[in-house]
Short mmCIF file of C-alpha atoms in Angstrom, two decimals:
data_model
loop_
_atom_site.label_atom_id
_atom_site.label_comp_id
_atom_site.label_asym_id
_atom_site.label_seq_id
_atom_site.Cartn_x
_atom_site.Cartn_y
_atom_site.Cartn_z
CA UNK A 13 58.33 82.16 93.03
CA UNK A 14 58.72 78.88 91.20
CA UNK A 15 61.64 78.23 88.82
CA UNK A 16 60.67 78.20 85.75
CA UNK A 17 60.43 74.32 83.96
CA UNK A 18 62.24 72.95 81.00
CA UNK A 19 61.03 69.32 79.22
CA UNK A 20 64.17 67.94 77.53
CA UNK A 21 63.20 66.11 74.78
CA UNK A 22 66.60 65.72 72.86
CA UNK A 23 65.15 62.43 70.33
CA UNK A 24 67.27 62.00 67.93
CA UNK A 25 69.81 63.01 69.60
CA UNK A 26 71.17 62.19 73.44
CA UNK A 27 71.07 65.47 76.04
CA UNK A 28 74.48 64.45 76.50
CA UNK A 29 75.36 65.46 72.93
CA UNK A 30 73.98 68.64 72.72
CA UNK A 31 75.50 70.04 76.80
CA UNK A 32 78.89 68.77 78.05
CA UNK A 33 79.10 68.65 81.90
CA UNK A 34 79.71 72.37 82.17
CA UNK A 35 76.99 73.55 79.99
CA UNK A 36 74.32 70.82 81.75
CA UNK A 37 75.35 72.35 85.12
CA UNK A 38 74.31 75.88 83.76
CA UNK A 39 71.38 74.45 82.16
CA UNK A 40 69.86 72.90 85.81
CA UNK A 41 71.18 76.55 87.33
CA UNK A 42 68.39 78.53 84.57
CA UNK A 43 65.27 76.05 84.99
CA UNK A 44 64.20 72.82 86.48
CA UNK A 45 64.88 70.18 83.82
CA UNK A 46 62.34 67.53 82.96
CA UNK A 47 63.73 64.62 81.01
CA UNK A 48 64.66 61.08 80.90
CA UNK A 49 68.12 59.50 79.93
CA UNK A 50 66.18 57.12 77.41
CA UNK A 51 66.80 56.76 73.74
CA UNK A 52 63.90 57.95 72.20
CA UNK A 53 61.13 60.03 72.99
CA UNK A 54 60.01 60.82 76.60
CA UNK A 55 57.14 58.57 77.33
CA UNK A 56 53.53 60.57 76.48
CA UNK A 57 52.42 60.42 80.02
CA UNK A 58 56.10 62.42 81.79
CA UNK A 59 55.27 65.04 78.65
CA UNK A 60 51.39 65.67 79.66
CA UNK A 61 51.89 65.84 83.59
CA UNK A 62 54.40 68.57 82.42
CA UNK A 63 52.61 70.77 80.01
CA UNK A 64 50.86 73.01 82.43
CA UNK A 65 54.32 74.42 83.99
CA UNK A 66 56.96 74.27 81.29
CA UNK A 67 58.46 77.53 79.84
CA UNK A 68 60.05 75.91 77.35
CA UNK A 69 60.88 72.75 75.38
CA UNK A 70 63.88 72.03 73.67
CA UNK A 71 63.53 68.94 71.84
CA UNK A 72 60.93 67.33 69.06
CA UNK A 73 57.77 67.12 71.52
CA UNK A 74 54.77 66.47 69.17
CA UNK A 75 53.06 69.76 69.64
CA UNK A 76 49.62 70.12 67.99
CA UNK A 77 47.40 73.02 68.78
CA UNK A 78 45.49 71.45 71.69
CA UNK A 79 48.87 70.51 73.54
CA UNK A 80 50.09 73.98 73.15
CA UNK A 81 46.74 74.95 74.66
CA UNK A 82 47.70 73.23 77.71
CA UNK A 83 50.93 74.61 78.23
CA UNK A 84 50.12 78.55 79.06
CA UNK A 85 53.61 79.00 80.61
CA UNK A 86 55.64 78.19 77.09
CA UNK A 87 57.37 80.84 75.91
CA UNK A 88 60.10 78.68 73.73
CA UNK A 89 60.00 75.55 71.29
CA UNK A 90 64.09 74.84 70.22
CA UNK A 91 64.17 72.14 67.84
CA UNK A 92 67.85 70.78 68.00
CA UNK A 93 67.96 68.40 65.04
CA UNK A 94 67.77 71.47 62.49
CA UNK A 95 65.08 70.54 61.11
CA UNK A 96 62.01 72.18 61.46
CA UNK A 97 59.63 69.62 61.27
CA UNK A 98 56.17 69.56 61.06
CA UNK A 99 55.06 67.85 64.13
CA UNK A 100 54.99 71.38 65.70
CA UNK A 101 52.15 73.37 65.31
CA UNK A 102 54.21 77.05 64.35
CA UNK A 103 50.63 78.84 63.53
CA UNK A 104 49.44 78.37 67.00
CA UNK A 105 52.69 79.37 68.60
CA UNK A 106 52.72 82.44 66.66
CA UNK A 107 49.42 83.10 67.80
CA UNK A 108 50.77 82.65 71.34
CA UNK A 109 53.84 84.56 70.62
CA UNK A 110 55.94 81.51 71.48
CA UNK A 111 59.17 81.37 69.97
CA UNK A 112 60.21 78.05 67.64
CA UNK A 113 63.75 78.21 67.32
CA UNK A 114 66.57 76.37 65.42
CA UNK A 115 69.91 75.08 66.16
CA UNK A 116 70.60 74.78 62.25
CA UNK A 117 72.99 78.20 62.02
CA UNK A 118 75.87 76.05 63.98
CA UNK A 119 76.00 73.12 61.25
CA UNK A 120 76.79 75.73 58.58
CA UNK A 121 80.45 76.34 59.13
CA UNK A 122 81.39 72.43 59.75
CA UNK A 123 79.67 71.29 56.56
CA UNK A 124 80.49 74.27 54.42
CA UNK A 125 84.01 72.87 55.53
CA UNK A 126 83.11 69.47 54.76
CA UNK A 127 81.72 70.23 51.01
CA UNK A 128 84.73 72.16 50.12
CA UNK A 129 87.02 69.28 51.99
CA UNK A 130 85.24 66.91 49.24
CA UNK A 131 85.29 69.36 46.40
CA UNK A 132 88.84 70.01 46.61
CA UNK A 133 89.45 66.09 47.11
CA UNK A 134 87.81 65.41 43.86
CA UNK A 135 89.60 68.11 42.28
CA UNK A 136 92.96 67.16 43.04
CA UNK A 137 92.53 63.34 43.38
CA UNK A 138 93.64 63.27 47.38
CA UNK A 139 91.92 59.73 48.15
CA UNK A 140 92.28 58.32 44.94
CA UNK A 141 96.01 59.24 45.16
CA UNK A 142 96.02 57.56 48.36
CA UNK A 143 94.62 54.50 47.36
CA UNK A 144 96.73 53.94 44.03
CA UNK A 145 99.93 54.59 46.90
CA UNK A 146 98.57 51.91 48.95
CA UNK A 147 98.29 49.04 45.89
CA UNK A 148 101.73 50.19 44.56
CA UNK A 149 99.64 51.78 41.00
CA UNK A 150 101.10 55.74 41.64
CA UNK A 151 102.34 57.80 39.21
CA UNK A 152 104.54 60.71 40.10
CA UNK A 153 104.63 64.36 39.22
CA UNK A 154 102.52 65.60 36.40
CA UNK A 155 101.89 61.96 35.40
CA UNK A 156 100.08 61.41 38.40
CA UNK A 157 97.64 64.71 38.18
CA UNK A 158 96.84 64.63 34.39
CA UNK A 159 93.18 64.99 35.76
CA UNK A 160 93.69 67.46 38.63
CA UNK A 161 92.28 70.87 38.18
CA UNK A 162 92.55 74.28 39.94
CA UNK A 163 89.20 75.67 42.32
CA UNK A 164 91.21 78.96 42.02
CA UNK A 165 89.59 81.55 40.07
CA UNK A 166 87.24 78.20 38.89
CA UNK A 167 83.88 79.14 37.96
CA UNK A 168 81.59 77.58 41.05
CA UNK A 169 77.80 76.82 41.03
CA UNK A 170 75.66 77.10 44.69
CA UNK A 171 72.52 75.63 44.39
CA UNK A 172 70.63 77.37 47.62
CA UNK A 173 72.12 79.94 49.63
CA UNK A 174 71.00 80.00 53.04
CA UNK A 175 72.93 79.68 56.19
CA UNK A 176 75.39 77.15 54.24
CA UNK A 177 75.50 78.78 51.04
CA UNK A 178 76.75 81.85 52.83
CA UNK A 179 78.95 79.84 54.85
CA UNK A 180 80.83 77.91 51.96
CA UNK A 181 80.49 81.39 50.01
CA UNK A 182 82.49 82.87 52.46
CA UNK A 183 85.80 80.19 52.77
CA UNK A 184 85.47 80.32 49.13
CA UNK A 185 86.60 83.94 48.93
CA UNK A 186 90.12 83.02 48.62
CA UNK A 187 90.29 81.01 46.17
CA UNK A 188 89.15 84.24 43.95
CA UNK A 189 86.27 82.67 41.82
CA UNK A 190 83.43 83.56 40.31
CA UNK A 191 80.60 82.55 42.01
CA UNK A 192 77.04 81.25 40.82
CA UNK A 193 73.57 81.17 42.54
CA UNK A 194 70.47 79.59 41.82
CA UNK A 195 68.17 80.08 45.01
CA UNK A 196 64.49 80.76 43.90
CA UNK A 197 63.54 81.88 47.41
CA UNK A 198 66.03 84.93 47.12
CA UNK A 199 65.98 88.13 44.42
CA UNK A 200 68.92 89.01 42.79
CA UNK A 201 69.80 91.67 44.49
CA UNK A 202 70.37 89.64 48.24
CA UNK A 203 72.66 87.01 45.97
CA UNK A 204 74.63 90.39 44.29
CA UNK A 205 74.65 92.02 47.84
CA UNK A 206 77.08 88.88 48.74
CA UNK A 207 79.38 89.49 45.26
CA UNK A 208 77.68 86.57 43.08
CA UNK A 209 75.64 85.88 40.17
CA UNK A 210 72.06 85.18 40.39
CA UNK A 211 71.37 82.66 37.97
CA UNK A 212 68.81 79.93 36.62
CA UNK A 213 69.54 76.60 37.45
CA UNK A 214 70.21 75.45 33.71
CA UNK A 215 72.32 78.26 33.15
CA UNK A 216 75.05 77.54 36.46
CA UNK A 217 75.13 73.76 35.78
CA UNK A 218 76.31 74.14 32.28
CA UNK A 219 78.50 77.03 33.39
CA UNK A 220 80.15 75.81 36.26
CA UNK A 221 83.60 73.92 36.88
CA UNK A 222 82.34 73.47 40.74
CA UNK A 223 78.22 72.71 41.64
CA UNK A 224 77.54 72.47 45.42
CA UNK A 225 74.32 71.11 45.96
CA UNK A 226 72.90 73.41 49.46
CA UNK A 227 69.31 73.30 48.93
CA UNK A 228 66.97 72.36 52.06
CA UNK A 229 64.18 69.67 50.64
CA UNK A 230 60.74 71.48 50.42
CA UNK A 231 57.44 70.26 48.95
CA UNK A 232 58.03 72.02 45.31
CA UNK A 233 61.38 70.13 44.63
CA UNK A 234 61.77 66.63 45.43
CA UNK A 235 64.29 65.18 42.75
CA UNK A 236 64.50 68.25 40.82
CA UNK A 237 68.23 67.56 40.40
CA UNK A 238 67.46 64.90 37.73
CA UNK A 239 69.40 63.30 34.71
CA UNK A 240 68.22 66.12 32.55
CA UNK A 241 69.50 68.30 34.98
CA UNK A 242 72.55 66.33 35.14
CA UNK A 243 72.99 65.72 31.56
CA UNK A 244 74.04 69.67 31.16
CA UNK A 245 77.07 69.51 33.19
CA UNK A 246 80.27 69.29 31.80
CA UNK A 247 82.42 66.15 31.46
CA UNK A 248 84.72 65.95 34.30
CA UNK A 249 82.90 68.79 36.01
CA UNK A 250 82.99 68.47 40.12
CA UNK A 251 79.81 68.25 42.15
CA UNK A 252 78.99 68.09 45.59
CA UNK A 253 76.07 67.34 47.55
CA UNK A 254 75.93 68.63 51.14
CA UNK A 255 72.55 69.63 52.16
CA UNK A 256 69.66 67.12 51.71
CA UNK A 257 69.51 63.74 49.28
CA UNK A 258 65.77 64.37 48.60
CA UNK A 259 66.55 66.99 45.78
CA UNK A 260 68.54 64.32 43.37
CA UNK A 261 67.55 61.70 41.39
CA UNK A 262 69.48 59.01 43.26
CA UNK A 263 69.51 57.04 40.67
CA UNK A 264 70.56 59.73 37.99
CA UNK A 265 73.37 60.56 39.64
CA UNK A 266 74.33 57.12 40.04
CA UNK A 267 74.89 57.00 36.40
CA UNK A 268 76.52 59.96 35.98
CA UNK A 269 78.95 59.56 38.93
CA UNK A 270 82.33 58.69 36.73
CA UNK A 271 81.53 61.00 33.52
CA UNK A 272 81.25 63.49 36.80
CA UNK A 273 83.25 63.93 39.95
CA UNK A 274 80.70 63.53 42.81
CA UNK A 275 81.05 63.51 45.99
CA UNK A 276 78.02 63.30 48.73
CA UNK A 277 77.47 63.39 52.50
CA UNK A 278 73.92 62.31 52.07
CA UNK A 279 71.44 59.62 51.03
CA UNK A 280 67.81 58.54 50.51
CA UNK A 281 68.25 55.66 53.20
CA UNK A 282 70.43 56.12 56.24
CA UNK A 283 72.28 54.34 57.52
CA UNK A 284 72.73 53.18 53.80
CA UNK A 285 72.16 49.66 52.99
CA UNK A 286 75.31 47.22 53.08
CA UNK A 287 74.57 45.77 49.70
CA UNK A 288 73.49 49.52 48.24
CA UNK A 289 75.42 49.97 44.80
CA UNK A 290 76.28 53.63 46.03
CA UNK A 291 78.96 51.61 47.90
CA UNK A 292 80.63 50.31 44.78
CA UNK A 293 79.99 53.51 42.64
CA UNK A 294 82.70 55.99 41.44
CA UNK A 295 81.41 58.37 43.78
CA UNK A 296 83.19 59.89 46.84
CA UNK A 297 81.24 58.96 50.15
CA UNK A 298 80.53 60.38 53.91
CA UNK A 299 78.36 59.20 55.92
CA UNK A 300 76.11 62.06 57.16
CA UNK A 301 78.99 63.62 59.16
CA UNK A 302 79.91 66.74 57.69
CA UNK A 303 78.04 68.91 60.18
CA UNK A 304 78.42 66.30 63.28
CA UNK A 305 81.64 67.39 64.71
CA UNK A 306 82.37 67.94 68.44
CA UNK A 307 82.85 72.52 67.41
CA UNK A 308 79.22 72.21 66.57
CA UNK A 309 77.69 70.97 69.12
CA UNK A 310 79.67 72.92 72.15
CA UNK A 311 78.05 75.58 70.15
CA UNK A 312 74.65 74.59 69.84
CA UNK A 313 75.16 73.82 73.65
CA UNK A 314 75.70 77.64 74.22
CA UNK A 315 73.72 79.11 71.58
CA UNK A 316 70.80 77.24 73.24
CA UNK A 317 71.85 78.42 77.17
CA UNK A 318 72.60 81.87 75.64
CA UNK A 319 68.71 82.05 74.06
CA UNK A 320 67.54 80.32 77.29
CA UNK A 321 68.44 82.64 79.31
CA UNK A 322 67.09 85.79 77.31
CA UNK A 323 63.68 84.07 76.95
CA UNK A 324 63.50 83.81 80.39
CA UNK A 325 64.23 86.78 81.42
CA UNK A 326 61.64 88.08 78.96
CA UNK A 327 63.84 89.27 76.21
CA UNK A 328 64.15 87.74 72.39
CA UNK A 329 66.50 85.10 71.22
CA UNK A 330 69.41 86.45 69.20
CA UNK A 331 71.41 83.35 68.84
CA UNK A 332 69.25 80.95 67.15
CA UNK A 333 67.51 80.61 63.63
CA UNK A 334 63.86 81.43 64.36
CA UNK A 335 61.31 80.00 62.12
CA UNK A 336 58.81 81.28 59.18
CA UNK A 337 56.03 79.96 59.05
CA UNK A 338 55.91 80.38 55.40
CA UNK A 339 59.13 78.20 55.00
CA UNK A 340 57.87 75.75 57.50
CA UNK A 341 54.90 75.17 55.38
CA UNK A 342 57.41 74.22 52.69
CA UNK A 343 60.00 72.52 54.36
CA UNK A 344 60.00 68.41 53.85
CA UNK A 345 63.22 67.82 56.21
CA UNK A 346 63.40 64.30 57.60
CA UNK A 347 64.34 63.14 61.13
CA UNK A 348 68.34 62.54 61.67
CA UNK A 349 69.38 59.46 63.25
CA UNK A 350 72.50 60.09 65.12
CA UNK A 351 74.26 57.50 65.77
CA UNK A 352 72.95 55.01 63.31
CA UNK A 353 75.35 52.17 61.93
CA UNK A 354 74.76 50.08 58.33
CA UNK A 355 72.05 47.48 57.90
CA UNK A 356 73.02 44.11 57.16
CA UNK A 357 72.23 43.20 53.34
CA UNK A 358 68.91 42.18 53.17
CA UNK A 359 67.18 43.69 56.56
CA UNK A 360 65.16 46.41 55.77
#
């Protein structure tokens, strides 16, 4: 019987990224293992020689209805950005019964980390402290946190509450506070079953000490945190932003960044433009790293074995996020690009 046939098709990211030597050996022992050590997609022609044997591609393979048609083995599409992105065709898997799978559950921890890292920076003044140490300006003792404030028992705002919402909900717990949601895709009951407040999005910004900004970019709300939006928080009031830059008003927030404590992971252009004014705002900066960290991907290594295996023995995946094809038809994710460094002013 022939061993089943895997196209690795890892673009953005390197297969040596997502399986250490360990997990690759494992990988070759489950399937033969198509691929190319190239950065950037495997060339068109290695991709349609393979079609009619692969069981499963893990990887951002363009996949429109008539390739699927040609691959009557597939049983699995893993996406291992985290995005689901629309270059897959998810209607005519379903119709196949072809699972389209996510690594996106093992990012949640690492940048629910990162956000409250950032959040409790800007609270307490941790870099800035730093800095004024460095050019001899500190103050000592109360003198030198007449702006620091408490997250304990702090009123906090999560805008979305999917995996990282739950996530950051969840190291939040002991710092005792009470927590807001604003997550149109949920009722009020899911948000209560997790011990917060459902909530309209005016309502938690003008409420909250804390706003973490969670919410995956979809079709309906591109920019919908805008200056308005903006304008209700609070002087001095912390936020963070830790899921996608689409759903701010760069710009706004830009303006607001002093009169607010922000901090943000993301941005509309990555890798950001050496002569961007984000660099010289007030803001606190990361470069698109708060879910990159070595944890994550040993995990997505063996969440992706771990589903591997099941699908080929004919059972379902338990380990990764699979997709909805109502969400998918929503989602507006961009593609990452790991790795990238900064643009010299004035190349686009």
């Amino acid at each position: 019987m022939a061993r089943p046939l895997i196209l690795l098709d890892p673009h953005p990211r390197r297969a040596g990224s997502i399986f250490d030597p360990e997990q690759m050996r494992r990988l070759h022992a489950l399937a033969e293992v198509v691929t190319e050590d190239i950065d950037g997609r495997l060339p068109m022609a290695l991709v349609e020689d393979a079609l009619p044997r692969i069981s499963a591609i893990l990887g951002q393979t363009d996949l429109p209805a008539e390739r699927i048609a040609r691959a009557p083995h597939l049983r699995a599409v893993i996406n291992v950005e985290g995005n689901f992105l629309p270059n897959v065709d998810a209607g005519a898997c379903a119709a196949r019964g072809i699972e389209v799978l996510s690594v996106a559950p093992v990012f949640a921890v690492p940048v629910a980390e990162m956000a409250l890292g950032l959040a409790l920076d800007l609270a307490r003044g941790i870099t800035a402290g730093d800095r004024a140490m460095r050019e001899g300006t500190e103050a000592y003792g109360r003198f030198g946190c007449a702006g620091s404030v408490l997250l304990s028992r702090a009123r906090i705002g999560l805008v979305g509450f999917g995996n990282l919402g739950r996530a950051l909900r969840r190291l939040l717990e002991g710092f005792r506070p009470e927590i807001l949601v604003h997550d149109p895709w949920l009722p009020a009951s899911a948000i209560a079953d997790e011990g917060c407040w459902a909530c309209e999005l005016d309502e938690l910004l003008v409420a909250s000490d804390v706003v973490f900004l969670l919410a995956g970019a979809t079709k309906d709300n591109p920019g919908f945190i805008d200056a308005k939006a903006l304008a209700r928080m609070r002087d001095g009031a912390i936020l963070v932003l830790a899921s996608r830059a689409a759903i701010v008003d760069f710009p706004a927030l830009l303006a607001e960044a002093g009169r607010l404590r922000v901090a943000t992971d993301v941005f509309p252009d990555e890798p950001v433009p050496a002569d961007d004014p984000v660099r010289r705002s007030d803001m606190l900066l990361s470069s698109h790293r708060a879910g990159g960290i070595p944890a994550a991907f040993h995990d997505m290594g063996e969440r992706v074995l771990d589903d591997l295996a099941l699908i080929l023995r004919g059972l379902p995946p338990v380990r990764l996020q699979r997709a909805n094809l109502q969400t998918m038809a929503l989602m507006r994710s961009t593609p990452g690009r790991e790795g990238a460094t900064p643009k010299p002013s004035g190349v686009a």
